[in-house]
Amino acid sequence: MVAPLYDGRLAVDIAGIKMQTPVTTGSGTFGFGLEFTDFLDLEKVGAVTVKGTSLLPSCGNKGQRAVETPAGMLNAIGLENPGSDYFLNVTLPKLRKYDVPVIVNIYGHSPEEYGQVAAKLDVEGVAAVEINISCPNVKEGGIIFGTCPEAAAAVIKEVKKNTSKPVITKLSPNVTDITVMAKAAEEAGSDALSLINTLLGTKIDIEKQRPVLGNVTGGLSGPAVRPVAVRLVYQVAQVTKLPIIGMGGIMCAEDALEFFLAGASAVAVGTANFVEPDIAEKIAHGLLNYLDRHQMQNIEEAVGLALPHGKHSMPLYNC
Amino acid sequence: MTHKVIEKAKVMGQEQLSPTVRLLEVEATAIAASARPGHFANVRVSYHAAPLLRRPFGVAGVDKERGTFSMIYRIIGEGTKMLAAAKKGDVLDIVGPLGNGFDLDCARPLIVGGGLGLAPLLYLSQVLKRADVLMGGRSADELFWRHLFAEKAEKIFLTTDDGSLGTQGTVLALLPRLLAEGGYDRVFVCGPVPMMKAAAAACIKAGVPCQVSLEKYMACGLGACLSCACTIKGKRAKVCQDGPVFWAEEVEEW
């Protein structure tokens, strides 16, 4: 038997998904993982979360699809993907060669379609499905299911009915109270939560006097969103027992630690993959250093320490 | 496919080619060893949260013996402004070589370009040796490129919109005649989209195989983000990974 990576100190179990490190990759920022094998060892990533996959291929949005913004970027790809058949027949066989959990982000245009995708992906080599109910860049589906608790519940129930895999629900930050959505997801049977998806934004080209993105609005990601993401994880962690995969602008181990301390059991790196394609592996090393510095045996010891009932924290409101 | 690396590259120097255009030479032995014409590199311009994304530049020349390669860029925004401040000896973090590169299997090539599109064509010209070059610009001062190509190219044809140098008009003022009379068996085009579209159409009409190097906004350069996706020969493709070089007749979305 091969010794566990990093003596098992970074190993986590997220709703039955056994990860060697708690550092996963955000859907849509890591392709299908195979694009990064020149830069890092995929088996040293906690889980590879692949690009949003739908029943049929999708072309995505027209016009310019991405633009840099202060400490971040807006994207409006529109969930372009080659479809579930291509993923199953071409991509997954290649990914199976790596000993790493594969999480497939899925989306559909109706609860039934989400269920159909989940059923097709209920195969060996897929560790879990992540339900994308929060993409801000597609007109139907996506965000509707991410902002209405009843609609989200309908999707989650349909997916649960159609798969034997753990189901992760990816929450949108574009809501008034994210805890309502988190509770709805838990009640509907979701096994874990991931947050946040991108924040809605727009950039205007002042010379051309029109929006830069063909889709007008895009999803904001990168360091600019990190404090928002940490706040939302902190809030959600207090209302759910589900494990949380925290994400939003993580660029280094220190950033990741904010999420663990706020209650996330694992994290995902997203935009940082574009800048440093080996970052997921580097962050794992940074986490080990932190564990050493704080005399912790396992990363799980850090989870939630900053929460109101955590070890070091003051109550959120003490007046 | 070429193995991609993240390389710490030492700045060898920067040369001012025009008030806003710079030639940057870096020592990066791994990238220099494997970069082919048409490849590009993705340069990190800051280690802070902003500017965040790398900046992609075509490889404009390679000196394999010295382990160096060069890139030519225009100072446009914050990122390129910071890059212009890089001094000899500074270290830049560069990912490359990226993309597919030109198909060099031809006997008598013609290179056609304009603006920064001439940068990857300069390396192509270096490797092809003695190819003819047709370049267009708005006026004579935009065609400082002719000096860079002078020792690499055979014949250089110039066009300017205002007629201040060479033939007045765009490259289309000369291209159809060159294609008809030059005996070319391949055309390589890189420049503004209207130029590439028009040049590609002229080549298709003349029956000369043509490759174009596309430019689209890209966030990663690695085939992950799909910012630069487009339709090629009825299929979805990524400019950064499947391109940036495509056969002209296969491009359905410029």
Coordinates of C-alpha atoms in Angstrom, one line a residue:
Chain A
M1 CA 0.0 0.0 0.0
V2 CA 1.2 3.4 -0.9
A3 CA 1.8 5.8 2.0
P4 CA -0.8 8.5 2.3
L5 CA 0.2 11.8 0.8
Y6 CA 1.7 14.2 3.5
D7 CA 1.3 11.5 6.2
G8 CA -2.4 12.0 5.9
R9 CA -2.3 15.3 7.6
L10 CA -4.2 17.0 4.9
A11 CA -6.6 14.2 4.2
V12 CA -10.3 15.0 4.4
D13 CA -13.5 13.2 3.8
I14 CA -16.2 15.4 2.3
A15 CA -19.5 13.5 2.3
G16 CA -17.7 10.3 1.4
I17 CA -15.3 11.8 -1.1
K18 CA -11.9 10.9 0.2
M19 CA -9.3 13.6 -0.7
Q20 CA -5.6 13.4 -0.1
T21 CA -5.5 17.2 0.4
P22 CA -8.4 19.6 1.0
V23 CA -7.4 21.7 -2.0
T24 CA -9.7 21.1 -5.0
T25 CA -10.2 23.1 -8.2
G26 CA -13.1 25.4 -9.0
S27 CA -15.3 24.3 -11.9
G28 CA -14.5 26.2 -15.1
T29 CA -11.1 27.2 -13.9
F30 CA -9.2 23.9 -14.4
G31 CA -10.7 22.7 -17.6
F32 CA -10.9 18.9 -17.3
G33 CA -7.6 18.8 -15.3
L34 CA -5.7 17.3 -18.2
E35 CA -4.8 20.8 -19.4
F36 CA -2.6 21.2 -16.2
T37 CA -0.6 18.0 -16.2
D38 CA 2.5 19.8 -17.5
F39 CA 2.5 21.9 -14.3
L40 CA 1.4 19.7 -11.4
D41 CA 0.7 16.2 -10.3
L42 CA -3.0 15.8 -10.6
E43 CA -2.8 13.1 -7.8
K44 CA -1.6 15.8 -5.4
V45 CA -4.8 17.8 -5.9
G46 CA -7.6 17.0 -3.5
A47 CA -10.2 16.6 -6.2
V48 CA -10.5 17.7 -9.8
T49 CA -13.8 19.5 -10.3
V50 CA -14.3 19.7 -14.0
K51 CA -16.0 22.2 -16.2
G52 CA -19.8 22.4 -16.0
T53 CA -21.3 19.6 -18.0
S54 CA -24.7 19.4 -19.6
L55 CA -26.7 16.7 -21.3
L56 CA -25.9 18.1 -24.8
P57 CA -23.0 20.1 -26.0
S58 CA -23.3 23.9 -25.5
C59 CA -21.5 26.7 -27.4
G60 CA -21.7 29.3 -24.7
N61 CA -22.0 33.1 -25.2
K62 CA -21.1 35.3 -28.1
G63 CA -18.7 38.2 -28.1
Q64 CA -15.9 38.9 -25.6
R65 CA -16.2 36.5 -22.8
A66 CA -13.7 37.7 -20.1
V67 CA -12.1 40.9 -19.0
E68 CA -9.7 41.7 -16.1
T69 CA -11.1 44.0 -13.4
P70 CA -9.4 45.3 -10.2
A71 CA -7.9 42.3 -8.4
G72 CA -10.1 40.0 -10.4
M73 CA -11.9 39.2 -13.6
L74 CA -15.3 39.0 -15.1
N75 CA -16.3 36.0 -17.2
A76 CA -19.3 35.2 -19.2
I77 CA -18.4 32.0 -20.9
G78 CA -22.0 30.8 -20.7
L79 CA -21.2 27.2 -19.7
E80 CA -19.7 26.1 -23.0
N81 CA -19.0 22.4 -22.8
P82 CA -18.8 19.4 -25.1
G83 CA -21.7 17.6 -23.5
S84 CA -22.1 14.5 -21.3
D85 CA -21.4 11.9 -24.0
Y86 CA -18.1 13.5 -24.9
F87 CA -17.2 13.7 -21.3
L88 CA -18.0 10.1 -20.6
N89 CA -16.4 8.7 -23.8
V90 CA -13.4 10.9 -24.3
T91 CA -12.5 12.8 -21.1
L92 CA -13.3 10.5 -18.3
P93 CA -11.2 7.5 -19.7
K94 CA -8.2 9.9 -19.6
L95 CA -8.9 11.1 -16.1
R96 CA -9.4 7.5 -14.8
K97 CA -5.6 7.0 -15.3
Y98 CA -5.1 9.4 -12.3
D99 CA -5.8 8.4 -8.8
V100 CA -7.7 11.5 -7.9
P101 CA -11.4 12.0 -7.2
V102 CA -13.2 13.6 -10.1
I103 CA -16.2 15.9 -9.2
V104 CA -18.4 16.7 -12.2
N105 CA -20.1 20.0 -12.1
I106 CA -23.5 19.6 -13.8
Y107 CA -26.2 21.9 -15.1
G108 CA -29.5 21.6 -16.9
H109 CA -32.5 23.7 -17.9
S110 CA -35.0 21.9 -15.8
P111 CA -34.9 19.7 -12.7
E112 CA -35.6 16.7 -15.0
E113 CA -32.6 17.5 -17.1
Y114 CA -30.3 17.9 -14.1
G115 CA -31.6 14.4 -13.1
Q116 CA -30.8 13.0 -16.5
V117 CA -27.2 14.4 -16.5
A118 CA -26.7 13.0 -12.9
A119 CA -28.0 9.6 -14.0
K120 CA -25.6 9.5 -17.0
L121 CA -22.7 10.4 -14.8
D122 CA -23.5 7.8 -12.2
V123 CA -20.5 5.7 -13.4
E124 CA -17.2 4.5 -12.1
G125 CA -14.5 7.2 -12.1
V126 CA -16.9 9.9 -11.1
A127 CA -16.5 10.6 -7.3
A128 CA -19.4 13.1 -6.9
V129 CA -21.5 15.6 -8.8
E130 CA -21.6 19.3 -8.0
I131 CA -24.9 20.9 -8.9
N132 CA -24.4 24.2 -10.6
I133 CA -27.5 26.1 -9.6
S134 CA -25.7 29.4 -9.5
C135 CA -24.2 30.2 -12.9
P136 CA -24.9 33.9 -13.6
N137 CA -24.2 33.6 -17.3
V138 CA -26.9 31.5 -18.8
K139 CA -30.4 32.8 -19.4
E140 CA -32.5 29.8 -18.4
G141 CA -31.6 27.4 -15.6
G142 CA -28.6 28.3 -13.6
I143 CA -29.3 31.3 -11.5
I144 CA -33.1 30.8 -11.2
F145 CA -32.4 27.6 -9.4
G146 CA -29.8 29.3 -7.3
T147 CA -32.0 32.2 -6.0
C148 CA -35.3 30.4 -5.3
P149 CA -35.1 27.9 -2.4
E150 CA -38.1 25.8 -3.8
A151 CA -36.5 25.6 -7.3
A152 CA -33.2 24.6 -5.8
A153 CA -34.8 21.9 -3.7
A154 CA -36.6 20.5 -6.8
V155 CA -33.3 20.2 -8.6
I156 CA -31.4 18.7 -5.7
K157 CA -34.2 16.1 -5.1
E158 CA -34.2 15.1 -8.8
V159 CA -30.4 14.7 -8.8
K160 CA -30.4 12.7 -5.6
K161 CA -33.0 10.4 -7.1
N162 CA -30.8 9.8 -10.1
T163 CA -27.4 9.2 -8.6
S164 CA -25.6 7.0 -6.1
K165 CA -22.8 9.6 -5.8
P166 CA -22.4 12.3 -3.1
V167 CA -24.2 15.5 -4.2
I168 CA -22.6 18.9 -3.7
T169 CA -24.7 22.0 -4.2
K170 CA -22.9 25.1 -5.4
L171 CA -24.4 28.2 -3.9
S172 CA -24.7 31.6 -5.5
P173 CA -23.6 34.7 -3.6
N174 CA -26.2 36.7 -5.6
V175 CA -28.9 36.3 -3.0
T176 CA -30.2 38.4 -0.1
D177 CA -29.7 35.7 2.5
I178 CA -27.5 32.7 1.6
T179 CA -28.4 30.8 4.7
V180 CA -32.0 30.3 3.3
M181 CA -30.5 28.6 0.3
A182 CA -28.1 26.6 2.4
K183 CA -30.8 25.3 4.6
A184 CA -33.0 24.5 1.6
A185 CA -30.2 22.5 0.0
E186 CA -29.6 20.6 3.2
E187 CA -33.3 19.8 3.6
A188 CA -33.5 18.6 0.0
G189 CA -30.8 16.0 0.7
S190 CA -27.6 17.7 -0.6
D191 CA -24.6 16.0 0.9
A192 CA -22.2 19.0 0.9
L193 CA -22.2 22.6 -0.1
S194 CA -19.7 24.6 -2.2
L195 CA -19.6 28.3 -2.2
I196 CA -19.3 30.8 -3.6
N197 CA -20.0 31.0 -7.3
T198 CA -19.1 34.3 -9.0
L199 CA -20.7 37.7 -8.2
L200 CA -22.6 39.5 -10.9
G201 CA -20.8 42.4 -12.4
T202 CA -20.5 44.6 -15.5
K203 CA -17.6 46.5 -17.1
I204 CA -18.2 49.4 -19.5
D205 CA -15.7 50.3 -22.3
I206 CA -15.8 54.1 -22.0
E207 CA -14.4 54.8 -25.4
K208 CA -16.8 52.4 -27.3
Q209 CA -19.5 53.4 -24.8
R210 CA -20.9 49.9 -24.4
P211 CA -20.4 46.9 -22.1
V212 CA -17.1 45.0 -22.7
L213 CA -18.7 41.6 -22.4
G214 CA -20.9 40.3 -25.1
N215 CA -23.2 39.0 -22.4
V216 CA -23.2 42.5 -20.7
T217 CA -22.9 40.9 -17.3
G218 CA -20.3 38.4 -16.1
G219 CA -19.3 36.6 -13.0
L220 CA -16.6 38.3 -10.8
S221 CA -13.9 36.1 -9.4
G222 CA -10.4 36.5 -8.0
P223 CA -9.0 38.2 -4.9
A224 CA -11.6 41.0 -5.2
V225 CA -14.4 38.6 -4.0
R226 CA -12.5 36.9 -1.2
P227 CA -13.9 38.8 1.8
V228 CA -17.4 38.3 0.5
A229 CA -16.8 34.6 0.1
V230 CA -15.3 34.2 3.5
R231 CA -18.2 36.1 5.0
L232 CA -20.7 33.8 3.3
V233 CA -18.9 30.6 4.3
Y234 CA -18.8 32.0 7.9
Q235 CA -22.6 32.5 7.8
V236 CA -23.4 29.2 6.1
A237 CA -21.2 27.2 8.5
Q238 CA -23.4 28.4 11.4
V239 CA -26.7 27.1 9.9
T240 CA -25.7 23.7 8.4
K241 CA -24.1 20.5 9.4
L242 CA -23.1 19.8 5.8
P243 CA -19.4 19.9 4.9
I244 CA -18.5 23.1 3.0
I245 CA -16.1 23.5 0.1
G246 CA -15.1 27.1 0.4
M247 CA -13.9 29.2 -2.6
G248 CA -13.6 32.7 -3.9
G249 CA -10.3 34.4 -4.7
I250 CA -7.9 32.0 -3.0
M251 CA -4.4 32.8 -4.3
C252 CA -2.3 31.2 -1.5
A253 CA -2.3 29.0 1.6
E254 CA -3.0 32.0 3.8
D255 CA -6.1 32.8 1.8
A256 CA -7.3 29.2 2.0
L257 CA -6.8 29.2 5.8
E258 CA -9.3 32.0 6.2
F259 CA -11.9 29.6 4.6
F260 CA -11.0 26.7 6.9
L261 CA -11.2 28.9 10.0
A262 CA -14.5 30.2 8.8
G263 CA -15.9 26.7 8.7
A264 CA -15.0 25.2 5.3
S265 CA -13.7 21.6 5.4
A266 CA -12.1 21.9 2.0
V267 CA -11.4 24.7 -0.5
A268 CA -11.2 25.2 -4.2
V269 CA -8.8 27.4 -6.1
G270 CA -10.2 29.0 -9.2
T271 CA -8.9 32.1 -10.9
A272 CA -5.5 31.5 -9.3
N273 CA -5.1 28.4 -11.7
F274 CA -5.0 30.9 -14.6
V275 CA -2.1 32.8 -13.0
E276 CA -0.2 30.0 -11.4
P277 CA -1.1 26.7 -13.0
D278 CA 0.6 24.7 -10.2
I279 CA -1.0 26.6 -7.4
A280 CA -3.3 23.8 -6.1
E281 CA -0.2 21.7 -5.2
K282 CA 1.7 24.7 -3.8
I283 CA -1.2 25.6 -1.4
A284 CA -1.2 22.1 0.0
H285 CA 2.5 22.7 1.0
G286 CA 1.6 26.0 2.6
L287 CA -1.1 24.3 4.6
L288 CA 1.4 21.8 6.0
N289 CA 3.6 24.7 7.1
Y290 CA 0.7 26.2 8.9
L291 CA -0.1 23.0 10.7
D292 CA 3.5 22.7 11.9
R293 CA 3.5 26.3 13.1
H294 CA 0.3 25.8 15.1
Q295 CA 1.1 22.3 16.3
M296 CA -1.9 20.8 14.5
Q297 CA -1.9 17.2 13.4
N298 CA -4.6 17.5 10.8
I299 CA -6.2 20.2 8.8
E300 CA -9.5 19.2 10.2
E301 CA -8.4 20.8 13.5
A302 CA -8.5 24.2 11.9
V303 CA -12.0 23.9 10.5
G304 CA -14.3 26.5 12.1
L305 CA -11.9 27.8 14.7
A306 CA -13.0 31.4 14.0
L307 CA -16.7 30.7 14.2
P308 CA -18.6 32.3 17.1
H309 CA -18.5 29.0 19.0
G310 CA -15.0 28.2 17.7
K311 CA -12.0 28.1 19.9
H312 CA -10.6 31.5 19.4
S313 CA -13.5 33.6 18.3
M314 CA -15.6 36.3 20.0
P315 CA -19.3 36.1 19.6
L316 CA -20.4 37.7 16.3
Y317 CA -22.6 40.3 18.0
N318 CA -21.9 40.9 21.7
C319 CA -24.1 43.8 22.4
Chain B
M1 CA 2.3 18.7 -28.2
T2 CA 5.1 20.9 -26.8
H3 CA 5.8 20.5 -23.1
K4 CA 4.7 23.7 -21.3
V5 CA 6.8 25.1 -18.4
I6 CA 6.7 27.8 -15.8
E7 CA 10.0 29.5 -16.2
K8 CA 11.9 32.1 -14.2
A9 CA 13.2 34.3 -17.1
K10 CA 16.0 36.8 -16.7
V11 CA 15.4 40.1 -18.6
M12 CA 18.3 40.6 -21.0
G13 CA 17.1 44.0 -22.1
Q14 CA 14.4 46.1 -23.7
E15 CA 14.5 48.0 -26.9
Q16 CA 12.3 50.9 -27.8
L17 CA 10.9 50.3 -31.3
S18 CA 8.5 53.2 -31.3
P19 CA 7.1 55.5 -28.7
T20 CA 4.8 52.8 -27.4
V21 CA 6.3 49.5 -28.7
R22 CA 9.0 47.6 -26.9
L23 CA 11.1 44.5 -27.8
L24 CA 11.8 42.5 -24.6
E25 CA 14.4 39.8 -24.7
V26 CA 14.5 37.2 -21.8
E27 CA 16.8 34.3 -21.0
A28 CA 14.5 31.3 -20.6
T29 CA 16.3 28.2 -21.8
A30 CA 13.5 25.7 -21.7
I31 CA 11.0 27.9 -23.6
A32 CA 13.7 29.0 -26.0
A33 CA 14.6 25.4 -26.7
S34 CA 11.1 24.3 -27.7
A35 CA 9.4 27.5 -29.0
R36 CA 8.3 27.2 -32.6
P37 CA 7.0 30.1 -34.8
G38 CA 3.4 30.9 -33.9
H39 CA 3.9 29.9 -30.2
F40 CA 3.2 32.4 -27.5
A41 CA 4.2 32.9 -23.9
N42 CA 2.1 34.1 -21.0
V43 CA 4.0 36.7 -18.8
R44 CA 3.2 37.5 -15.2
V45 CA 3.5 41.3 -14.9
S46 CA 3.0 41.6 -11.1
Y47 CA 3.1 39.5 -8.0
H48 CA 0.2 41.4 -6.5
A49 CA -3.6 41.0 -6.8
A50 CA -3.6 43.5 -9.6
P51 CA -2.9 43.4 -12.4
L52 CA -3.9 39.8 -11.9
L53 CA -3.8 37.9 -15.1
R54 CA -0.8 37.0 -17.2
R55 CA -0.3 38.9 -20.5
P56 CA 0.1 36.7 -23.6
F57 CA 2.7 37.7 -26.3
G58 CA 3.7 36.0 -29.4
V59 CA 7.3 34.7 -29.6
A60 CA 9.0 37.2 -31.9
G61 CA 12.5 35.6 -32.1
V62 CA 14.6 32.9 -30.5
D63 CA 18.3 32.6 -30.0
K64 CA 18.7 28.9 -29.1
E65 CA 22.4 29.2 -28.5
R66 CA 22.0 31.9 -25.9
G67 CA 18.8 30.4 -24.5
T68 CA 16.9 33.6 -25.1
F69 CA 13.7 34.6 -26.8
S70 CA 12.0 37.9 -27.5
M71 CA 8.5 39.4 -27.4
I72 CA 7.3 42.6 -28.8
Y73 CA 4.4 44.5 -27.1
R74 CA 2.6 47.8 -27.1
I75 CA 2.3 49.7 -23.8
I76 CA -1.5 49.9 -23.5
G77 CA -2.6 49.4 -19.9
E78 CA -1.3 48.9 -16.4
G79 CA 0.1 45.5 -17.1
T80 CA 2.2 46.5 -20.1
K81 CA 3.3 49.7 -18.3
M82 CA 4.7 47.5 -15.5
L83 CA 6.4 45.2 -18.0
A84 CA 8.0 48.2 -19.7
A85 CA 9.6 49.1 -16.3
A86 CA 11.4 45.7 -16.1
K87 CA 15.2 46.2 -16.2
K88 CA 18.0 44.0 -17.4
G89 CA 18.6 41.4 -14.7
D90 CA 15.0 41.4 -13.4
V91 CA 13.3 38.1 -13.3
L92 CA 9.9 37.5 -15.0
D93 CA 7.7 34.5 -14.4
I94 CA 6.7 33.1 -17.8
V95 CA 4.5 30.2 -18.9
G96 CA 5.3 28.8 -22.3
P97 CA 5.6 27.8 -25.1
L98 CA 1.8 27.9 -25.7
G99 CA -0.3 27.2 -28.7
N100 CA 0.2 25.1 -31.8
G101 CA 2.5 27.1 -34.2
F102 CA 2.6 27.5 -38.0
D103 CA 2.8 24.7 -40.4
L104 CA 6.1 25.2 -42.1
D105 CA 5.8 22.6 -44.8
C106 CA 6.0 24.9 -47.8
A107 CA 8.5 26.0 -50.5
R108 CA 7.7 29.6 -51.3
P109 CA 5.9 31.4 -48.5
L110 CA 4.6 34.9 -48.3
I111 CA 4.2 36.6 -44.9
V112 CA 1.4 39.2 -44.6
G113 CA 1.0 41.3 -41.5
G114 CA 0.2 44.5 -39.7
G115 CA 0.6 46.0 -36.3
L116 CA 1.6 43.8 -33.4
G117 CA 0.6 40.9 -35.6
L118 CA 4.0 41.2 -37.2
A119 CA 5.6 40.0 -33.9
P120 CA 5.0 36.3 -34.3
L121 CA 5.7 36.6 -38.0
L122 CA 9.1 38.0 -37.3
Y123 CA 10.1 34.7 -35.6
L124 CA 8.4 32.9 -38.5
S125 CA 10.6 34.9 -40.9
Q126 CA 13.7 34.1 -38.9
V127 CA 13.0 30.3 -39.2
L128 CA 11.7 30.3 -42.8
K129 CA 14.7 32.3 -44.0
R130 CA 14.3 34.5 -47.1
A131 CA 10.5 34.6 -47.2
D132 CA 8.8 37.5 -48.9
V133 CA 7.0 39.8 -46.5
L134 CA 4.0 42.2 -47.1
M135 CA 3.3 44.6 -44.4
G136 CA 0.7 47.3 -44.0
G137 CA 0.2 50.2 -41.6
R138 CA -1.6 53.6 -41.4
S139 CA 1.6 55.5 -42.1
A140 CA 5.4 55.2 -42.5
D141 CA 6.1 55.5 -38.8
E142 CA 4.0 52.4 -38.1
L143 CA 6.2 50.4 -40.4
F144 CA 9.4 50.5 -38.2
W145 CA 9.0 46.7 -38.5
R146 CA 10.6 46.8 -41.9
H147 CA 14.0 47.3 -40.2
L148 CA 13.5 44.2 -38.0
F149 CA 12.6 42.1 -41.0
A150 CA 15.3 43.5 -43.3
E151 CA 18.0 41.0 -42.5
K152 CA 15.6 38.0 -42.4
A153 CA 13.3 38.5 -45.3
E154 CA 13.9 38.3 -49.1
K155 CA 11.7 41.0 -50.5
I156 CA 9.6 43.4 -48.4
F157 CA 6.5 45.0 -49.8
L158 CA 5.0 48.0 -48.0
T159 CA 1.6 49.6 -48.0
T160 CA 0.4 52.6 -46.0
D161 CA -3.1 54.0 -45.7
D162 CA -1.8 57.5 -46.3
G163 CA 0.7 56.6 -48.9
S164 CA 3.6 58.0 -46.9
L165 CA 5.6 54.8 -47.6
G166 CA 5.3 52.1 -50.2
T167 CA 2.0 51.6 -52.0
Q168 CA -1.0 53.6 -50.9
G169 CA -3.8 51.5 -49.4
T170 CA -4.1 48.4 -47.3
V171 CA -2.2 45.1 -47.9
L172 CA -5.1 44.2 -50.2
A173 CA -3.7 46.9 -52.7
L174 CA -0.9 44.5 -53.4
L175 CA -1.9 41.0 -52.3
P176 CA -4.0 39.8 -55.2
R177 CA -1.2 40.7 -57.7
L178 CA 1.5 39.1 -55.5
L179 CA -0.6 35.9 -55.3
A180 CA -1.2 35.9 -59.0
E181 CA 2.4 36.5 -60.0
G182 CA 4.6 35.5 -57.1
G183 CA 4.3 31.7 -57.3
Y184 CA 3.6 31.5 -53.6
D185 CA 2.5 28.1 -52.2
R186 CA 1.7 29.4 -48.7
V187 CA 0.6 32.6 -47.1
F188 CA 0.9 33.3 -43.3
V189 CA -1.2 36.2 -42.0
C190 CA -1.4 37.9 -38.6
G191 CA -2.8 41.3 -37.9
P192 CA -6.0 43.2 -37.2
V193 CA -9.1 41.1 -37.9
P194 CA -10.3 43.1 -41.0
M195 CA -6.8 42.6 -42.5
M196 CA -6.8 38.8 -41.8
K197 CA -10.3 38.3 -43.1
A198 CA -9.6 40.2 -46.3
A199 CA -6.2 38.6 -46.9
A200 CA -7.6 35.1 -46.1
A201 CA -10.4 35.7 -48.6
A202 CA -7.9 36.8 -51.3
C203 CA -5.8 33.7 -50.7
I204 CA -8.8 31.4 -50.9
K205 CA -9.8 33.1 -54.1
A206 CA -6.3 32.6 -55.5
G207 CA -6.2 29.0 -54.4
V208 CA -3.1 29.6 -52.2
P209 CA -3.2 27.7 -48.8
C210 CA -3.3 30.3 -46.0
Q211 CA -2.7 30.2 -42.3
V212 CA -3.9 32.9 -39.9
S213 CA -2.9 33.5 -36.3
L214 CA -5.9 34.7 -34.3
E215 CA -6.0 36.8 -31.3
K216 CA -8.8 36.6 -28.7
Y217 CA -9.0 37.8 -25.1
M218 CA -7.7 34.9 -23.0
A219 CA -7.6 34.6 -19.2
C220 CA -5.5 31.4 -18.9
G221 CA -3.8 30.6 -22.2
L222 CA -4.0 26.9 -21.2
G223 CA -7.3 25.8 -22.6
A224 CA -9.1 25.9 -19.3
C225 CA -11.2 29.1 -19.1
L226 CA -12.7 29.0 -22.6
S227 CA -12.6 32.8 -22.9
C228 CA -11.0 32.4 -26.4
A229 CA -13.2 29.7 -27.7
C230 CA -14.4 30.0 -31.4
T231 CA -15.8 27.8 -34.2
I232 CA -13.3 26.2 -36.5
K233 CA -14.5 23.9 -39.3
G234 CA -17.8 23.4 -37.6
K235 CA -16.3 22.4 -34.3
R236 CA -15.6 24.4 -31.1
A237 CA -11.9 25.2 -30.6
K238 CA -9.7 27.2 -28.3
V239 CA -7.5 29.9 -29.8
C240 CA -4.9 29.4 -27.0
Q241 CA -4.7 25.6 -27.3
D242 CA -5.9 24.5 -30.7
G243 CA -4.6 27.7 -32.3
P244 CA -3.7 30.5 -32.4
V245 CA -2.8 29.4 -35.9
F246 CA -5.6 28.0 -38.1
W247 CA -6.1 27.3 -41.8
A248 CA -8.0 30.3 -43.1
E249 CA -10.8 28.4 -44.8
E250 CA -11.6 26.6 -41.6
V251 CA -12.2 29.8 -39.5
E252 CA -15.9 30.4 -39.0
E253 CA -15.7 32.9 -36.2
W254 CA -13.0 35.6 -36.2

